[in-house]
Each structure stands twice: as C-alpha cells, then as structure tokens.
PDB file of C-alpha atoms in Angstrom:
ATOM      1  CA  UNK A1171      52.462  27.229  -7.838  1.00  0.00           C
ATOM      2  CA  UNK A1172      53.717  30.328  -5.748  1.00  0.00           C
ATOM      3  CA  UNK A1173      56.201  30.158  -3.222  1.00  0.00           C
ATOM      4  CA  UNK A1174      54.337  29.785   0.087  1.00  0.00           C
ATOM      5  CA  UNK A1175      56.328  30.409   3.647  1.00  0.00           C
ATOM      6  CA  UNK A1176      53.994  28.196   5.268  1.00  0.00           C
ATOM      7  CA  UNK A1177      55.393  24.834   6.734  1.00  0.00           C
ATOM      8  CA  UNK A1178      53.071  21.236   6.342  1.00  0.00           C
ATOM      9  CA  UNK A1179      54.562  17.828   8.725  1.00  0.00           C
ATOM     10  CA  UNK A1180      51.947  15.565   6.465  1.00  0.00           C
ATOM     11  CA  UNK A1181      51.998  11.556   8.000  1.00  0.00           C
ATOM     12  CA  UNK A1182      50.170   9.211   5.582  1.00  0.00           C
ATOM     13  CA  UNK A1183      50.273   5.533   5.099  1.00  0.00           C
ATOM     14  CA  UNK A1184      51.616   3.647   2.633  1.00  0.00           C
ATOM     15  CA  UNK A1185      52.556   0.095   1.593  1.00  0.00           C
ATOM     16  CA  UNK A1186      52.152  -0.670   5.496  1.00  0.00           C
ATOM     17  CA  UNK A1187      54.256   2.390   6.169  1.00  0.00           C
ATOM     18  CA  UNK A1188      53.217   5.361   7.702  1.00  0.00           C
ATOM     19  CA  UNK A1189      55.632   8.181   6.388  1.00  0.00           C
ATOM     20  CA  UNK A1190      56.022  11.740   7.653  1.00  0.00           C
ATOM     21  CA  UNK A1191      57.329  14.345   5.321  1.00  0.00           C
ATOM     22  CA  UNK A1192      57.213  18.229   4.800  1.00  0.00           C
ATOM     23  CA  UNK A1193      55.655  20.699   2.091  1.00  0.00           C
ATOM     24  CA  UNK A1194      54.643  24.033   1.422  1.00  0.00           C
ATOM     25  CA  UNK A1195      51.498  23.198  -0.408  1.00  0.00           C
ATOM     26  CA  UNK A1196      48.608  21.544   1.250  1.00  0.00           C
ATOM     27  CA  UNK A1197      44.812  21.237  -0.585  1.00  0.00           C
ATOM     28  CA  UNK A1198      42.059  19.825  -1.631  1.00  0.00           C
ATOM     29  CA  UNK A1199      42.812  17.983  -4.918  1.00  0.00           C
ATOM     30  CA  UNK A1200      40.599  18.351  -7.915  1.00  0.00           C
ATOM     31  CA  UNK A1201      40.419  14.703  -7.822  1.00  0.00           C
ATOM     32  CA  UNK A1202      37.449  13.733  -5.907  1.00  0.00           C
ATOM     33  CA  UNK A1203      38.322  11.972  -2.249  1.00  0.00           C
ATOM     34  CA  UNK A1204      42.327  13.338  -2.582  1.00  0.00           C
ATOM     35  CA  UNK A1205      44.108  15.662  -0.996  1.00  0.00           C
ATOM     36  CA  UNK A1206      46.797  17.385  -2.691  1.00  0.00           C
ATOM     37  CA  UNK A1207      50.520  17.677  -1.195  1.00  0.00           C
ATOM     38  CA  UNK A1208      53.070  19.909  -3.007  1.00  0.00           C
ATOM     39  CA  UNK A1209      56.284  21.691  -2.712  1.00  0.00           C
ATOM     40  CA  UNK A1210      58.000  18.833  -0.620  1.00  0.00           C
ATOM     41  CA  UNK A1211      60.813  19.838   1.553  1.00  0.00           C
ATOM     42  CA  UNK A1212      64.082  18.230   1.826  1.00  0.00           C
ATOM     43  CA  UNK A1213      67.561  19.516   2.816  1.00  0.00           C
ATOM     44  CA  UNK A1214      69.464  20.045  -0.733  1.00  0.00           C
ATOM     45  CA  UNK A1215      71.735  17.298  -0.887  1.00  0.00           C
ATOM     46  CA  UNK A1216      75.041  16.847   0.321  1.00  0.00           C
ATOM     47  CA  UNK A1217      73.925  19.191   3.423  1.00  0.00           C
ATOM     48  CA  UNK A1218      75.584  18.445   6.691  1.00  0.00           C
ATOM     49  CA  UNK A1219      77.965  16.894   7.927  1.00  0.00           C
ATOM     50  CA  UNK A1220      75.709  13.613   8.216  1.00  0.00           C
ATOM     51  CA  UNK A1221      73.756  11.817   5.469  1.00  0.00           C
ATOM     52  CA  UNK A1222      70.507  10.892   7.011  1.00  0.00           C
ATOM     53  CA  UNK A1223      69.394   7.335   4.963  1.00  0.00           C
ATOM     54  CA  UNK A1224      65.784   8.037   5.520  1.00  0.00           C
ATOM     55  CA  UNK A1225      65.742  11.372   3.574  1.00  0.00           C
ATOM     56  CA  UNK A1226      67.789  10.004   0.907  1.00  0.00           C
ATOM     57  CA  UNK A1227      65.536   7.496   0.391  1.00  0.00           C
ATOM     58  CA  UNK A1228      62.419   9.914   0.562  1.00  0.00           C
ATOM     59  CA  UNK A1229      64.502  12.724  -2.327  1.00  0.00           C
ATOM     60  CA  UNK A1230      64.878   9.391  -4.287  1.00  0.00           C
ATOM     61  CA  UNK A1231      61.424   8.023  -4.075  1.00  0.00           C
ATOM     62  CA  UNK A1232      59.771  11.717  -4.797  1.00  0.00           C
ATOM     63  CA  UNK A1233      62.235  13.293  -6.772  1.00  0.00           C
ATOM     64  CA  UNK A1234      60.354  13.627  -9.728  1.00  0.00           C
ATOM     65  CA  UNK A1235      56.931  14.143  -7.533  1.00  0.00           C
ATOM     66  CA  UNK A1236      55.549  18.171  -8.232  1.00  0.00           C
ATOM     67  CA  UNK A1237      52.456  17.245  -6.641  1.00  0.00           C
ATOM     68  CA  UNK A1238      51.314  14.368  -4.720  1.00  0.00           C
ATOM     69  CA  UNK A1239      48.056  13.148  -4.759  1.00  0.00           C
ATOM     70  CA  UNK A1240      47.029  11.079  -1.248  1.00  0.00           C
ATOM     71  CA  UNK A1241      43.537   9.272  -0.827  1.00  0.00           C
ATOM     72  CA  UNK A1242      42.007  11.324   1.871  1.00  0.00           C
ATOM     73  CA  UNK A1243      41.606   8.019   3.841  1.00  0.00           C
ATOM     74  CA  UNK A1244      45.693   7.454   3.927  1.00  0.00           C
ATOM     75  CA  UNK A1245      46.370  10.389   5.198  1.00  0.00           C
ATOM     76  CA  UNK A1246      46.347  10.371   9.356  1.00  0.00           C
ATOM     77  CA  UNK A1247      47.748  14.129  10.585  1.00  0.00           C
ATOM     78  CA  UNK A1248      48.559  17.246   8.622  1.00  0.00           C
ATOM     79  CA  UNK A1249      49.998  20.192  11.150  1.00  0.00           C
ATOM     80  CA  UNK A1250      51.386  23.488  10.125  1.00  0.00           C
ATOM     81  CA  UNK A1251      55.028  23.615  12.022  1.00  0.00           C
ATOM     82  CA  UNK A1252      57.493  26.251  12.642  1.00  0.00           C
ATOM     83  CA  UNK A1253      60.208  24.639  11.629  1.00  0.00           C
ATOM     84  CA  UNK A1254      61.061  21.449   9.650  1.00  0.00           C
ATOM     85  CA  UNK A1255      61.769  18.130  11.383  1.00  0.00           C
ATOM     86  CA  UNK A1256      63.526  14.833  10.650  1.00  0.00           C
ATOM     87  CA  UNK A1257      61.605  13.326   8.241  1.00  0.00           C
ATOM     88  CA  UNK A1258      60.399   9.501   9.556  1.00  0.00           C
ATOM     89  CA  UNK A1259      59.451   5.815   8.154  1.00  0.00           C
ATOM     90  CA  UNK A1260      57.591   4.201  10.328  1.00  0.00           C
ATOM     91  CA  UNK A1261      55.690   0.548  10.855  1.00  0.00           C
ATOM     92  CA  UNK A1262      52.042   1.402  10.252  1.00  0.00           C
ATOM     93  CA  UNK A1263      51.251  -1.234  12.985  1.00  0.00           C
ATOM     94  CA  UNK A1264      54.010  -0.800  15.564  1.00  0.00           C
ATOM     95  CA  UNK A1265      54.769   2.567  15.347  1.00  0.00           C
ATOM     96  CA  UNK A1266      58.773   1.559  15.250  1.00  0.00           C
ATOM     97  CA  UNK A1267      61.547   3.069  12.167  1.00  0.00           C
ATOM     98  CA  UNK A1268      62.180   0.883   9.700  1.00  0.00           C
ATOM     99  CA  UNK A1269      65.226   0.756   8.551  1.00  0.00           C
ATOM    100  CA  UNK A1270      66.256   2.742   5.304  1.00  0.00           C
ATOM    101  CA  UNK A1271      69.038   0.089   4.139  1.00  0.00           C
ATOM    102  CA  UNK A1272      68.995  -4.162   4.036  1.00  0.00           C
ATOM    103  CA  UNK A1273      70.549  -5.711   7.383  1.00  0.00           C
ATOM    104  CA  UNK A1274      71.327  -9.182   6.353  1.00  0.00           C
ATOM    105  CA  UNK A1275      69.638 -11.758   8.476  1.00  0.00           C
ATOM    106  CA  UNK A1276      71.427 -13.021  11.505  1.00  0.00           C
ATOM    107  CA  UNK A1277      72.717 -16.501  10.772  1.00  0.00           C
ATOM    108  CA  UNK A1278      71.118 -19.972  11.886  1.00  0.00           C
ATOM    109  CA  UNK A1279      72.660 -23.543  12.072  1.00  0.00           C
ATOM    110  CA  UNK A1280      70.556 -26.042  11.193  1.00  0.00           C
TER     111      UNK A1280
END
C-alpha cells in the first residue's frame, strides 16, 4: 500500500466504545458492507516528554493491525484533517473518556 500524505480522524464504535483514531488509508473494503482503514497513525513510542495511556493502549490493541476492516454501520465520522490529534476513548452513550487504566473502587462500610 503506497505511502499516502493524506490525513483520516476515523470515530467508530466498539464494544460500547466509540474510538477516534488516525490513518492514511481510507476505502471501500472488498468485503461487502466494510469499510477499510489502513496505515494507522500513532506517535513512535517513547515520543515526548509525556506518555499518553490512551495511545498506548490503542499501539497495543492494533499493533499487529495492517488493515482494519469496520462494518460500515460502526463507523459514525471519517474527516480528512490537517494535522493529527489526540487520539480519544469515549462512552458510546455519554460521550465522556474512559479511563485507559483500572481505578480501584472507592471503599464502602457495610
């Protein structure tokens, strides 16, 4: 797959998350009713001064991915951007982040 310099911010949904991430390659899949995403975008690792959890957990999750194959129905926005954004895991139902790590539950006395 060539090189392309265009940018894709591609939101989906899945497992009751709607995720946002960023690729070069966006197409009609030869598999009837998906759409193809390729070329994913992350920062190389160990970029920055920060470690953002969320794109950790995204290179970890599709590091092995060349081309991902969405049902056309889980997939809610595809723009073309300028420039590459922070990549987001969201609630499909309230819109807010989840978190990328396990918070223990507060404590209750019973």
């Amino acid at each position: 797959m060539p090189k392309s310099t265009r940018l894709y911010k591609v939101t989906f949904l899945s497992q009751g998350k709607s995720i946002e991430l960023y690729a070069r390659h966006v197409a009609s899949s030869a598999l009837w009713g998906f759409t193809e995403i390729g070329d994913l975008v992350f920062d190389p690792p160990g970029e920055g001064l920060v470690v953002d959890p969320t794109e950790e957990r995204l290179r970890e999750e599709f590091k092995d991915t060349r081309i991902l194959h969405l049902p056309i129905q889980t997939i809610l926005r595809v723009e073309e951007v300028v420039k590459r954004g922070t990549l987001a895991i969201r609630d499909a139902t309230s819109g807010d982040k989840i978190m990328p790590f396990p918070i223990a539950p507060p404590k209750t006395n019973l």
